[in-house]
Amino acid sequence: MSTLAQWAPAVLALVLVASPGIWRLSRNTITIAHEGGHALVALLTGRRLEGIKLNSDTSGVTVSSGRPTGIAVVLMYLAGYVTPSLLGLGAAALVTAEQVRPLLWATVGLLAAMLIMIRNLFGVLSVVATGAVMFAVSWYATAEWQAAFALFVAWFLLLGGVRPVGELQRRRMRGRAPDSDADQLARITRVPGLFWVLVFATTTIGALLLGGRMLLPL
């Protein structure tokens, strides 16, 4: 792959994340990953998953039932903000290992599984549209285009995972996020919400640095 082909996906991902107007649209993909992280951890820790809603303002909510305290609910709230970055890190590892098609098909499979739990029309349309793009690339695109697209997906998740953490803290400082994941964790653990924001930030920035080291041209 040429140097241009390696850099172009990263530049495109940066534009989608850094441009305020475009970010309002592209952020929906990060929300899908965020809520998917909540849902997956809820299932893995034995909680009962009731459903997922994705809203047009890029917010979302995952509803599960079970004990209101304990390690399971802590892990569930922890998962949301870090999942896009961890998925991006996994995507970077697969791209580096030249496992592009498995990456695309795994993404389609995860989206299909998530679709079962979506409980509103906008959420259904968002997941279907994202899955359709992934399927079309995996089925119709050439190997070169698949590789470029997989690079873009990895960079977008890595970069897009960082920005929501900063947005979260700005909302918290203005008193506009009393029920955020960080504040829910603060109530459960009695550890300040800022600590959990720092955990999110450390994880997402660390994933970006590690994933970027994998993906940047040597």
Short mmCIF file of C-alpha atoms in Angstrom, two decimals, residues 32-200:
data_model
loop_
_atom_site.label_atom_id
_atom_site.label_comp_id
_atom_site.label_asym_id
_atom_site.label_seq_id
_atom_site.Cartn_x
_atom_site.Cartn_y
_atom_site.Cartn_z
CA ILE A 32 -23.56 2.82 18.20
CA ALA A 33 -20.24 1.49 19.51
CA HIS A 34 -20.76 3.19 22.90
CA GLU A 35 -24.19 1.67 23.49
CA GLY A 36 -23.06 -1.64 22.04
CA GLY A 37 -20.33 -1.71 24.68
CA HIS A 38 -22.87 -1.17 27.46
CA ALA A 39 -25.08 -3.91 26.03
CA LEU A 40 -22.31 -6.47 25.55
CA VAL A 41 -20.92 -6.03 29.07
CA ALA A 42 -24.42 -6.17 30.54
CA LEU A 43 -24.95 -9.56 28.88
CA LEU A 44 -21.49 -10.86 29.79
CA THR A 45 -21.98 -9.97 33.45
CA GLY A 46 -25.37 -11.66 33.69
CA ARG A 47 -27.64 -8.63 33.60
CA ARG A 48 -30.90 -8.76 31.66
CA LEU A 49 -30.72 -6.53 28.59
CA GLU A 50 -34.05 -4.78 27.96
CA GLY A 51 -33.19 -2.72 24.89
CA ILE A 52 -31.16 0.03 23.25
CA LYS A 53 -32.23 3.40 21.88
CA LEU A 54 -30.16 5.61 19.58
CA ASN A 55 -31.36 9.19 19.21
CA SER A 56 -30.94 11.70 16.39
CA ASP A 57 -29.06 14.09 18.71
CA THR A 58 -26.31 11.38 18.90
CA SER A 59 -27.29 10.41 22.45
CA GLY A 60 -28.28 6.89 23.35
CA VAL A 61 -29.46 4.74 26.22
CA THR A 62 -29.06 1.06 27.06
CA VAL A 63 -31.54 -0.34 29.55
CA SER A 64 -30.75 -3.45 31.57
CA SER A 65 -32.07 -4.91 34.79
CA GLY A 66 -30.26 -6.47 37.69
CA ARG A 67 -28.61 -5.39 40.92
CA PRO A 68 -28.24 -1.58 41.04
CA THR A 69 -24.78 -1.90 42.61
CA GLY A 70 -21.84 -4.26 42.34
CA ILE A 71 -19.06 -5.03 39.90
CA ALA A 72 -21.42 -5.93 37.04
CA VAL A 73 -23.08 -2.52 36.90
CA VAL A 74 -19.73 -0.76 37.38
CA LEU A 75 -18.26 -2.62 34.40
CA MET A 76 -21.36 -1.85 32.36
CA TYR A 77 -21.08 1.90 32.94
CA LEU A 78 -17.32 1.78 32.38
CA ALA A 79 -17.72 0.13 28.99
CA GLY A 80 -19.53 2.87 27.08
CA TYR A 81 -16.92 5.57 26.60
CA VAL A 82 -13.99 3.18 26.16
CA THR A 83 -15.58 0.72 23.72
CA PRO A 84 -15.14 2.77 20.50
CA SER A 85 -11.43 3.20 21.23
CA LEU A 86 -10.93 -0.45 22.17
CA LEU A 87 -12.73 -1.50 19.00
CA GLY A 88 -10.47 0.85 17.08
CA LEU A 89 -7.43 -0.75 18.70
CA GLY A 90 -8.70 -4.19 17.74
CA ALA A 91 -9.36 -2.98 14.21
CA ALA A 92 -5.82 -1.60 14.02
CA ALA A 93 -4.42 -4.96 15.09
CA LEU A 94 -6.47 -6.80 12.43
CA VAL A 95 -5.49 -4.32 9.72
CA THR A 96 -1.83 -4.66 10.68
CA ALA A 97 -2.20 -8.45 10.49
CA GLU A 98 -3.82 -8.06 7.04
CA GLN A 99 -7.08 -9.55 8.28
CA VAL A 100 -9.28 -6.98 6.59
CA ARG A 101 -12.18 -9.12 5.46
CA PRO A 102 -12.60 -10.82 8.87
CA LEU A 103 -12.69 -7.33 10.38
CA LEU A 104 -15.46 -6.22 8.04
CA TRP A 105 -17.51 -9.39 8.50
CA ALA A 106 -17.11 -9.33 12.27
CA THR A 107 -18.42 -5.75 12.26
CA VAL A 108 -21.44 -6.76 10.17
CA GLY A 109 -22.13 -9.62 12.58
CA LEU A 110 -21.92 -7.41 15.66
CA LEU A 111 -24.25 -4.84 14.11
CA ALA A 112 -26.74 -7.55 13.17
CA ALA A 113 -26.72 -8.86 16.74
CA MET A 114 -27.18 -5.35 18.10
CA LEU A 115 -30.10 -4.70 15.75
CA ILE A 116 -32.19 -7.26 17.61
CA MET A 117 -32.13 -5.09 20.74
CA ILE A 118 -32.79 -1.69 19.13
CA ARG A 119 -36.09 -0.22 20.32
CA ASN A 120 -36.61 2.90 18.18
CA LEU A 121 -36.84 3.69 14.47
CA PHE A 122 -33.87 6.04 14.28
CA GLY A 123 -31.72 3.43 15.98
CA VAL A 124 -32.81 0.76 13.52
CA LEU A 125 -32.06 3.01 10.55
CA SER A 126 -28.64 3.97 11.95
CA VAL A 127 -27.55 0.38 12.57
CA VAL A 128 -28.93 -0.89 9.26
CA ALA A 129 -27.23 1.91 7.31
CA THR A 130 -23.89 1.30 9.03
CA GLY A 131 -24.15 -2.44 8.49
CA ALA A 132 -25.11 -1.96 4.84
CA VAL A 133 -21.99 0.11 4.19
CA MET A 134 -19.79 -2.52 5.87
CA PHE A 135 -21.44 -5.32 3.90
CA ALA A 136 -21.19 -3.49 0.59
CA VAL A 137 -17.48 -2.83 1.06
CA SER A 138 -16.77 -6.41 2.15
CA TRP A 139 -18.76 -7.90 -0.75
CA TYR A 140 -18.21 -5.57 -3.70
CA ALA A 141 -15.02 -3.56 -3.13
CA THR A 142 -11.60 -4.62 -4.37
CA ALA A 143 -8.98 -5.78 -1.88
CA GLU A 144 -7.21 -2.42 -2.13
CA TRP A 145 -10.37 -0.46 -1.35
CA GLN A 146 -11.25 -2.83 1.48
CA ALA A 147 -7.83 -2.24 3.02
CA ALA A 148 -8.22 1.54 2.73
CA PHE A 149 -11.71 1.40 4.22
CA ALA A 150 -10.54 -0.79 7.11
CA LEU A 151 -7.79 1.75 7.82
CA PHE A 152 -10.42 4.49 7.87
CA VAL A 153 -12.63 2.50 10.27
CA ALA A 154 -9.71 1.93 12.64
CA TRP A 155 -8.65 5.59 12.60
CA PHE A 156 -12.21 6.87 12.96
CA LEU A 157 -12.87 4.71 16.02
CA LEU A 158 -9.54 5.65 17.59
CA LEU A 159 -9.96 9.38 16.99
CA GLY A 160 -13.71 9.42 17.51
CA GLY A 161 -13.39 7.65 20.84
CA VAL A 162 -11.42 10.53 22.35
CA ARG A 163 -13.62 13.52 21.54
CA PRO A 164 -16.78 12.42 23.44
CA VAL A 165 -14.80 12.23 26.68
CA GLY A 166 -13.88 15.92 26.42
CA GLU A 167 -17.49 16.74 25.52
CA LEU A 168 -18.66 14.80 28.56
CA GLN A 169 -16.48 16.78 30.95
CA ARG A 170 -17.56 20.10 29.44
CA ARG A 171 -21.21 19.15 29.96
CA ARG A 172 -20.47 18.07 33.51
CA MET A 173 -18.77 21.39 34.30
CA ARG A 174 -21.91 23.20 33.10
CA GLY A 175 -24.18 20.94 35.15
CA ARG A 176 -25.77 19.48 32.02
CA ALA A 177 -24.91 15.79 32.53
CA PRO A 178 -26.12 14.77 36.00
CA ASP A 179 -26.86 11.21 34.85
CA SER A 180 -23.76 10.64 32.74
CA ASP A 181 -21.86 7.37 32.94
CA ALA A 182 -19.19 9.06 35.10
CA ASP A 183 -21.79 10.40 37.53
CA GLN A 184 -23.61 7.08 37.69
CA LEU A 185 -20.27 5.46 38.56
CA ALA A 186 -19.65 8.14 41.18
CA ARG A 187 -22.97 7.37 42.88
CA ILE A 188 -22.34 3.62 42.84
CA THR A 189 -18.71 3.67 43.95
CA ARG A 190 -18.56 6.96 45.91
CA VAL A 191 -15.50 7.88 43.86
CA PRO A 192 -15.74 11.37 42.26
CA GLY A 193 -17.04 11.55 38.71
CA LEU A 194 -13.89 13.36 37.59
CA PHE A 195 -11.88 10.26 38.43
CA TRP A 196 -13.98 8.21 36.04
CA VAL A 197 -13.68 10.85 33.33
CA LEU A 198 -9.90 10.57 33.74
CA VAL A 199 -10.18 6.79 33.40
CA PHE A 200 -12.10 7.26 30.16
#
